[in-house]
Short mmCIF file of C-alpha atoms in Angstrom, two decimals:
data_model
loop_
_atom_site.label_atom_id
_atom_site.label_comp_id
_atom_site.label_asym_id
_atom_site.label_seq_id
_atom_site.Cartn_x
_atom_site.Cartn_y
_atom_site.Cartn_z
CA MET A 483 -81.33 -123.33 -163.57
CA THR A 484 -83.59 -126.34 -163.20
CA GLU A 485 -87.03 -126.24 -161.71
CA PRO A 486 -87.58 -128.24 -158.51
CA PRO A 487 -88.91 -131.75 -159.04
CA GLN A 488 -92.66 -132.10 -158.70
CA GLY A 489 -94.02 -134.80 -156.42
CA PRO A 490 -96.80 -135.62 -154.05
CA ALA A 491 -97.35 -133.25 -151.17
CA PRO A 492 -95.60 -134.43 -148.00
CA VAL A 493 -97.71 -135.89 -145.23
CA LEU A 494 -97.53 -133.55 -142.26
CA GLN A 495 -97.27 -135.25 -138.91
CA THR A 496 -97.44 -133.25 -135.74
CA PRO A 497 -95.67 -134.62 -132.67
CA PRO A 498 -97.95 -135.61 -129.78
CA ASP A 499 -96.62 -132.89 -127.48
CA VAL A 500 -97.57 -130.27 -130.07
CA ARG A 501 -100.94 -131.75 -131.08
CA HIS A 502 -102.37 -131.94 -127.55
CA GLN A 503 -100.95 -128.62 -126.33
CA THR A 504 -103.55 -125.91 -125.76
CA PRO A 505 -103.08 -122.27 -124.68
CA SER A 506 -104.55 -123.07 -121.26
CA ASP A 507 -102.07 -125.93 -120.84
CA VAL A 508 -99.20 -123.58 -121.70
CA ARG A 509 -100.41 -120.91 -119.28
CA ARG A 510 -100.88 -123.46 -116.51
CA ARG A 511 -97.40 -124.87 -117.02
CA ALA A 512 -95.92 -121.37 -117.19
CA THR A 513 -97.67 -120.34 -113.97
CA LEU A 514 -96.35 -123.41 -112.17
CA ALA A 515 -92.83 -122.73 -113.45
CA GLY A 516 -92.99 -119.08 -112.39
CA THR A 517 -94.32 -119.97 -108.94
CA ALA A 518 -91.65 -122.63 -108.42
CA VAL A 519 -88.82 -120.29 -109.40
CA SER A 520 -90.19 -117.50 -107.19
CA VAL A 521 -90.46 -119.82 -104.18
CA LEU A 522 -86.92 -121.10 -104.78
CA LEU A 523 -85.63 -117.51 -104.89
CA ILE A 524 -87.42 -116.63 -101.64
CA VAL A 525 -85.90 -119.69 -99.96
CA ALA A 526 -82.47 -118.75 -101.33
CA ILE A 527 -82.85 -115.21 -99.96
CA VAL A 528 -83.83 -116.47 -96.52
CA LEU A 529 -81.03 -119.05 -96.34
CA GLY A 530 -78.39 -116.88 -98.04
CA SER A 531 -79.03 -114.01 -95.62
CA ARG A 532 -78.67 -116.40 -92.68
CA LEU A 533 -82.37 -116.47 -91.86
CA LEU A 534 -82.66 -112.74 -92.69
CA ARG A 535 -80.02 -111.67 -90.16
CA ASP A 536 -78.02 -110.03 -92.96
CA PHE A 537 -81.08 -108.82 -94.85
CA ASP A 538 -81.45 -105.03 -95.02
CA SER A 539 -85.12 -104.14 -94.61
CA ALA A 540 -84.52 -100.86 -96.45
CA LEU A 541 -83.89 -102.94 -99.58
CA LEU A 542 -87.15 -104.88 -99.28
CA PRO A 543 -88.79 -103.22 -102.35
CA TYR A 544 -85.82 -104.28 -104.50
CA ALA A 545 -86.00 -107.85 -103.18
CA VAL A 546 -89.74 -108.05 -103.84
CA ALA A 547 -89.16 -106.76 -107.37
CA THR A 548 -86.59 -109.50 -108.01
CA VAL A 549 -89.14 -112.12 -106.92
CA PHE A 550 -91.62 -110.70 -109.44
CA LEU A 551 -88.78 -110.66 -111.98
CA ALA A 552 -88.09 -114.36 -111.35
CA PHE A 553 -91.77 -115.22 -111.78
CA GLY A 554 -92.08 -113.19 -114.98
CA VAL A 555 -88.92 -114.58 -116.56
CA ALA A 556 -89.86 -118.19 -115.79
CA TYR A 557 -93.45 -117.63 -116.97
CA ARG A 558 -92.57 -116.02 -120.28
CA TYR A 559 -89.63 -118.34 -120.95
CA THR A 560 -91.93 -121.34 -120.50
CA VAL A 561 -94.45 -119.82 -122.90
CA TRP A 562 -91.67 -119.02 -125.37
CA ILE A 563 -90.21 -122.52 -125.50
CA SER A 564 -93.72 -123.95 -125.89
CA ALA A 565 -93.75 -122.64 -129.46
CA PRO A 566 -92.53 -125.29 -131.94
CA GLY A 567 -89.64 -123.27 -133.34
CA ALA A 568 -88.31 -122.16 -129.95
CA ARG A 569 -88.77 -125.63 -128.48
CA ARG A 570 -86.70 -127.22 -131.26
CA LEU A 571 -84.02 -124.57 -130.83
CA PHE A 572 -84.00 -125.15 -127.08
CA LYS A 573 -83.74 -128.94 -127.38
CA GLN A 574 -81.08 -128.88 -130.09
CA GLY A 575 -79.01 -126.41 -128.11
CA TRP A 576 -79.02 -128.50 -124.94
CA ARG A 577 -78.44 -131.70 -126.93
CA SER A 578 -75.35 -130.14 -128.50
CA PHE A 579 -74.22 -128.79 -125.14
CA PHE A 580 -74.33 -132.19 -123.41
CA SER A 581 -72.99 -134.18 -126.36
CA ALA A 582 -69.71 -135.91 -125.47
CA ALA A 583 -69.01 -136.45 -129.18
CA ASN A 584 -69.30 -132.70 -129.85
CA PHE A 585 -66.93 -131.95 -126.98
CA ARG A 586 -64.35 -134.39 -128.35
CA ARG A 587 -64.60 -132.90 -131.86
CA ALA A 588 -64.58 -129.25 -130.75
CA PRO A 589 -63.67 -128.82 -127.06
CA THR A 590 -63.18 -125.05 -127.38
CA ALA A 591 -66.33 -124.34 -129.42
CA LEU A 592 -68.65 -123.53 -126.50
CA PRO A 593 -66.27 -121.22 -124.55
CA LYS A 594 -65.41 -119.43 -127.79
CA MET A 595 -69.08 -118.88 -128.69
CA ILE A 596 -69.93 -117.70 -125.18
CA ALA A 597 -67.10 -115.17 -125.37
CA THR A 598 -67.66 -113.95 -128.94
CA TYR A 599 -71.41 -114.34 -129.42
CA LEU A 600 -72.77 -113.79 -125.91
CA GLY A 601 -70.06 -111.67 -124.29
CA PHE A 602 -68.56 -109.47 -126.99
CA GLN A 603 -71.43 -109.86 -129.51
CA LYS A 604 -69.18 -109.76 -132.55
CA PHE A 605 -72.16 -110.20 -134.86
CA LEU A 606 -73.20 -106.61 -134.02
CA GLY A 607 -69.88 -105.30 -135.32
CA ALA A 608 -70.86 -106.38 -138.83
CA ARG A 609 -73.84 -104.00 -138.69
CA SER A 610 -72.16 -100.95 -137.19
CA HIS A 611 -69.09 -100.36 -135.04
CA ALA A 612 -70.90 -97.57 -133.17
CA ARG A 613 -73.86 -99.81 -132.36
CA TRP A 614 -71.50 -102.55 -131.22
CA ALA A 615 -69.61 -100.16 -128.91
CA ALA A 616 -72.85 -98.75 -127.45
CA HIS A 617 -74.24 -102.24 -126.91
CA GLN A 618 -71.04 -103.29 -125.15
CA LEU A 619 -71.26 -100.31 -122.80
CA ILE A 620 -74.84 -101.18 -121.88
CA PHE A 621 -74.13 -104.90 -121.61
CA TRP A 622 -71.11 -104.71 -119.32
CA GLY A 623 -72.60 -101.86 -117.30
CA CYS A 624 -75.76 -103.89 -116.63
CA ILE A 625 -73.76 -107.03 -115.86
CA LEU A 626 -71.65 -105.13 -113.32
CA ALA A 627 -74.73 -103.54 -111.74
CA ALA A 628 -76.53 -106.90 -111.50
CA LEU A 629 -73.53 -108.63 -109.92
CA ILE A 630 -73.44 -105.95 -107.23
CA THR A 631 -77.12 -105.14 -106.73
CA PHE A 632 -78.74 -108.57 -106.59
CA PRO A 633 -76.48 -110.13 -103.91
CA LEU A 634 -76.68 -106.96 -101.80
CA THR A 635 -80.45 -106.83 -102.15
CA TRP A 636 -80.79 -110.47 -101.11
CA GLY A 637 -78.50 -110.07 -98.11
CA TRP A 638 -75.85 -112.39 -99.54
CA PHE A 639 -73.16 -109.70 -99.48
CA THR A 640 -72.51 -107.55 -96.43
CA PHE A 641 -69.92 -104.91 -95.62
CA THR A 642 -69.07 -104.51 -91.95
CA SER A 643 -66.64 -102.36 -90.01
CA SER A 644 -65.21 -103.21 -86.61
CA THR A 645 -65.13 -99.51 -85.72
CA GLY A 646 -68.58 -98.77 -87.03
CA SER A 647 -67.47 -96.01 -89.41
CA GLY A 648 -64.38 -97.40 -91.20
CA PRO A 649 -62.00 -96.93 -92.82
CA GLY A 650 -61.39 -100.69 -92.44
CA TYR A 651 -64.17 -102.89 -93.85
CA GLU A 652 -64.82 -106.57 -94.34
CA MET A 653 -66.80 -108.03 -97.21
CA ARG A 654 -68.72 -111.16 -96.21
CA ILE A 655 -70.57 -113.62 -98.42
CA TRP A 656 -73.22 -115.70 -96.63
CA GLY A 657 -71.65 -114.59 -93.37
CA LEU A 658 -68.14 -115.75 -94.31
CA LYS A 659 -65.35 -113.20 -94.51
CA VAL A 660 -63.98 -113.01 -98.06
CA LEU A 661 -62.01 -109.78 -98.21
CA GLY A 662 -60.77 -107.05 -95.91
CA PHE A 663 -60.02 -103.62 -97.38
CA ASP A 664 -59.43 -99.98 -96.57
CA SER A 665 -62.19 -97.71 -97.88
CA LEU A 666 -59.62 -94.93 -98.48
CA ASN A 667 -57.47 -96.82 -101.00
CA ILE A 668 -58.19 -97.70 -104.63
CA VAL A 669 -59.67 -101.12 -103.78
CA GLY A 670 -62.06 -99.58 -101.30
CA TRP A 671 -63.04 -96.85 -103.76
CA LEU A 672 -63.83 -99.43 -106.44
CA MET A 673 -65.81 -101.54 -103.98
CA PHE A 674 -68.02 -98.63 -102.91
CA HIS A 675 -68.36 -97.03 -106.35
CA GLY A 676 -68.96 -100.10 -108.52
CA LEU A 677 -72.52 -99.00 -109.25
CA ASP A 678 -71.29 -95.53 -110.22
CA ILE A 679 -68.90 -97.13 -112.71
CA ALA A 680 -71.77 -99.19 -114.11
CA ALA A 681 -73.86 -96.03 -114.50
CA VAL A 682 -71.04 -94.25 -116.34
CA LEU A 683 -70.92 -97.17 -118.78
CA VAL A 684 -74.68 -97.39 -119.31
CA ILE A 685 -75.47 -93.70 -119.85
CA PRO A 686 -73.49 -93.14 -123.10
CA GLY A 687 -74.58 -96.50 -124.53
CA ALA A 688 -78.29 -95.95 -123.82
CA SER A 689 -78.06 -92.32 -124.94
CA TYR A 690 -76.60 -93.37 -128.28
CA PHE A 691 -79.44 -95.79 -128.97
CA LEU A 692 -82.00 -93.22 -127.82
CA TRP A 693 -80.45 -90.63 -130.17
CA ARG A 694 -80.40 -93.16 -133.00
CA ARG A 695 -84.08 -93.96 -132.52
CA MET A 696 -84.84 -90.24 -132.71
CA LYS A 697 -82.78 -89.66 -135.89
CA ASP A 698 -82.54 -92.89 -137.89
CA ARG A 699 -85.48 -93.13 -140.32
CA GLY A 700 -85.25 -96.91 -140.46
CA ALA A 701 -85.44 -97.17 -136.67
CA ILE A 702 -88.26 -94.60 -136.42
CA THR A 703 -90.44 -96.48 -138.91
CA GLY A 704 -90.96 -99.60 -136.84
CA GLN A 705 -90.34 -98.44 -133.29
CA ARG A 706 -92.90 -98.50 -130.50
CA PHE A 707 -92.64 -96.17 -127.53
CA ALA A 708 -93.33 -98.71 -124.77
CA TYR A 709 -91.23 -101.44 -126.38
CA ASP A 710 -88.25 -99.56 -127.83
CA LEU A 711 -87.93 -96.23 -126.02
CA VAL A 712 -89.09 -96.95 -122.45
CA PRO A 713 -86.25 -99.46 -121.76
CA LEU A 714 -83.61 -96.92 -122.82
CA ILE A 715 -85.22 -94.12 -120.81
CA ALA A 716 -85.45 -96.43 -117.78
CA LEU A 717 -81.74 -97.29 -117.99
CA ILE A 718 -80.79 -93.62 -118.21
CA VAL A 719 -83.05 -92.65 -115.28
CA ILE A 720 -81.64 -95.44 -113.10
CA SER A 721 -78.06 -94.48 -113.94
CA VAL A 722 -78.53 -90.72 -113.51
CA THR A 723 -80.39 -91.00 -110.20
CA GLY A 724 -77.76 -93.43 -108.94
CA LEU A 725 -75.00 -90.96 -109.74
CA LEU A 726 -76.99 -88.13 -108.15
CA LEU A 727 -77.21 -90.14 -104.93
CA THR A 728 -73.42 -90.27 -104.80
CA PHE A 729 -73.21 -86.57 -105.70
CA SER A 730 -75.66 -85.70 -102.92
CA SER A 731 -73.81 -87.69 -100.27
CA ILE A 732 -70.36 -86.31 -101.19
CA PHE A 733 -70.98 -82.69 -102.24
CA LEU A 734 -74.39 -81.74 -100.81
CA HIS A 735 -74.04 -83.42 -97.40
CA GLY A 736 -77.13 -85.51 -98.10
CA GLY A 737 -79.28 -82.71 -99.48
CA GLY A 738 -82.22 -84.14 -101.47
CA TYR A 739 -80.99 -87.67 -100.80
CA GLU A 740 -84.35 -89.05 -99.64
CA PHE A 741 -86.19 -87.83 -102.74
CA LEU A 742 -83.46 -89.17 -105.05
CA ALA A 743 -83.45 -92.50 -103.22
CA ILE A 744 -87.21 -92.92 -103.72
CA LEU A 745 -86.97 -91.90 -107.39
CA HIS A 746 -84.10 -94.32 -107.92
CA MET A 747 -85.94 -97.14 -106.15
CA VAL A 748 -89.11 -96.61 -108.21
CA SER A 749 -87.18 -96.63 -111.49
CA VAL A 750 -85.27 -99.80 -110.55
CA VAL A 751 -88.38 -101.65 -109.36
CA PHE A 752 -90.31 -100.67 -112.50
CA THR A 753 -87.47 -101.84 -114.74
CA LEU A 754 -87.07 -105.18 -112.96
CA ILE A 755 -90.79 -105.91 -113.28
CA TYR A 756 -90.77 -104.72 -116.91
CA ILE A 757 -87.90 -106.98 -118.03
CA PRO A 758 -89.89 -110.18 -118.70
CA PHE A 759 -92.58 -108.38 -120.71
CA GLY A 760 -90.60 -105.94 -122.83
CA LYS A 761 -87.57 -105.69 -125.05
CA PHE A 762 -85.22 -106.58 -122.19
CA PHE A 763 -86.47 -110.16 -122.39
CA HIS A 764 -83.98 -110.78 -125.21
CA ILE A 765 -81.33 -110.82 -122.46
CA VAL A 766 -82.87 -114.09 -121.26
CA GLN A 767 -83.34 -115.44 -124.79
CA ARG A 768 -79.80 -114.77 -126.00
CA PRO A 769 -78.14 -117.83 -124.36
CA ALA A 770 -80.54 -120.08 -126.32
CA ALA A 771 -79.19 -118.54 -129.52
CA VAL A 772 -75.70 -119.60 -128.42
CA GLY A 773 -76.99 -123.17 -128.20
CA MET A 774 -78.29 -122.96 -131.75
CA GLN A 775 -74.97 -121.57 -132.98
CA LEU A 776 -73.25 -124.50 -131.28
CA PHE A 777 -75.65 -126.90 -133.00
CA LYS A 778 -74.87 -125.40 -136.42
CA TYR A 779 -71.13 -125.43 -135.78
CA THR A 780 -70.96 -129.02 -134.51
CA SER A 781 -73.20 -130.29 -137.32
CA ARG A 782 -70.78 -128.82 -139.83
CA ARG A 783 -67.86 -130.48 -138.09
CA LYS A 784 -69.76 -133.76 -138.02
CA ASP A 785 -70.64 -133.65 -141.72
CA GLY A 786 -67.18 -132.55 -142.80
CA ASP A 787 -68.29 -128.98 -143.54
CA GLU A 788 -70.74 -130.33 -146.14
CA VAL A 789 -73.34 -127.68 -146.90
CA LEU A 790 -76.60 -128.37 -148.71
CA ALA A 791 -77.24 -126.52 -151.96
CA CYS A 792 -80.44 -124.76 -152.95
CA ARG A 793 -82.65 -127.06 -155.00
CA ARG A 794 -83.32 -124.31 -157.52
CA CYS A 795 -80.08 -122.38 -158.01
CA GLN A 796 -77.55 -124.67 -156.29
CA GLU A 797 -76.28 -121.89 -154.02
CA PRO A 798 -75.09 -123.15 -150.59
CA ILE A 799 -77.68 -122.88 -147.79
CA ASP A 800 -76.60 -124.64 -144.60
CA THR A 801 -75.84 -128.05 -143.13
CA ALA A 802 -78.26 -130.96 -143.47
CA PRO A 803 -79.10 -131.15 -139.71
CA TYR A 804 -79.90 -127.44 -139.62
CA VAL A 805 -82.15 -127.62 -142.70
CA GLU A 806 -83.89 -130.72 -141.32
CA ASN A 807 -84.49 -128.85 -138.04
CA LEU A 808 -86.21 -126.01 -139.93
CA GLN A 809 -88.28 -128.50 -141.91
CA GLY A 810 -89.42 -130.10 -138.66
CA THR A 811 -90.52 -126.69 -137.39
CA MET A 812 -92.52 -126.17 -140.60
CA ARG A 813 -94.26 -129.50 -140.04
CA ASP A 814 -95.00 -128.66 -136.40
CA LEU A 815 -96.60 -125.36 -137.44
CA LYS A 816 -98.63 -127.06 -140.21
CA LEU A 817 -97.57 -124.43 -142.73
CA GLY A 818 -97.71 -126.86 -145.64
CA PHE A 819 -94.31 -125.68 -146.86
CA ASP A 820 -91.87 -127.86 -144.98
CA GLU A 821 -89.67 -128.09 -148.09
CA GLY A 822 -89.10 -124.33 -147.97
CA PRO A 823 -85.81 -124.48 -146.04
CA ALA A 824 -84.33 -126.46 -148.97
CA TYR A 825 -84.31 -123.23 -151.03
CA CYS A 826 -82.19 -120.12 -150.60
CA PRO A 827 -83.88 -116.82 -149.61
CA ARG A 828 -83.70 -115.42 -153.15
CA CYS A 829 -85.34 -118.47 -154.70
CA LYS A 830 -88.07 -118.44 -152.08
CA ARG A 831 -88.87 -114.86 -153.02
CA VAL A 832 -88.98 -115.81 -156.71
CA MET A 833 -91.23 -118.78 -156.00
CA ARG A 834 -93.61 -116.61 -153.95
CA GLY A 835 -93.73 -114.08 -156.80
CA ASN A 836 -94.46 -116.78 -159.35
CA ALA A 837 -97.17 -118.25 -157.14
CA TYR A 838 -98.80 -114.82 -156.78
CA LEU A 839 -98.61 -114.25 -160.54
CA THR A 840 -100.12 -117.60 -161.48
CA GLN A 841 -102.65 -118.11 -158.69
CA VAL A 842 -103.74 -114.60 -157.74
CA LYS A 843 -102.87 -112.01 -160.36
CA LYS A 844 -104.14 -113.99 -163.35
CA GLY A 845 -107.34 -114.70 -161.49
CA PHE A 846 -108.50 -111.10 -161.98
CA LYS A 847 -110.15 -110.14 -165.27
#
């Protein structure tokens, strides 16, 4: 193996948008973004519910929580992409997404990555099949619950009956009839019990991860109660109280329904407000990772699958555009090691060890 060539230290140049960006600027921009998104959501609720004619006042706490959710997501996402690394990832992802040349070279790349990386999360299967299955249960259960809960909360979906008590119902979206169904057949049962199905999916998935965090020594070592355990407990509480509401209405003739409804509402509102500031925020971040995967894939196609080799051991690292992107992030952060991405992980560990040995260890007498 040959040692890396020695040369003058690279001149680090920080882009103007990074150099003049202060924490107060970031917070101000994030606050404006959060406010704008919240106002847009309020306007959408008012217009989508036909000036609140279809809005159910009993669901007001849920609607207010979604407005806070919109503000929090926009605020934290703006702060996140203000960091040099995230900003480069964000820009490269959108550039790859809107590139006509990339679409001509690989027209099926984006749908395939959305399905495999974002939808079915195949990368989790390489870690553990059980973790992948549990994550899929939580993912699809939450997706189903969101698709039902949010439009109902905002008054976009309504279910009406000409007789007042069924069994014939009409589903309307923004006041327009979309579907008519009988509540006594299978379609009607699925329509009225969609949230119960979502709860049945979420409970085993969240319970598995909660059990794993109680038993797995590796997970216990670095876990934090508020960050790692509270989200799982919240999902289980929401799902269990939701199922108990159905149980109360069917088998107990409404016994304890009011208490369960309040408990369910509190757990849902707390979780919605918690999403932007806890572990659930990775749900919002994940699509950006798809953009970066698309960038890596299209850069390989563009360069004819040419992969750069480590400067020290000649092991393959990644494509030239991807390595250059990491080097740019190093320069933005002023780490003084923007050539680091040109080495494989093993060689970087060896170089750090050698630097410690020569510059720190030998300094002690």
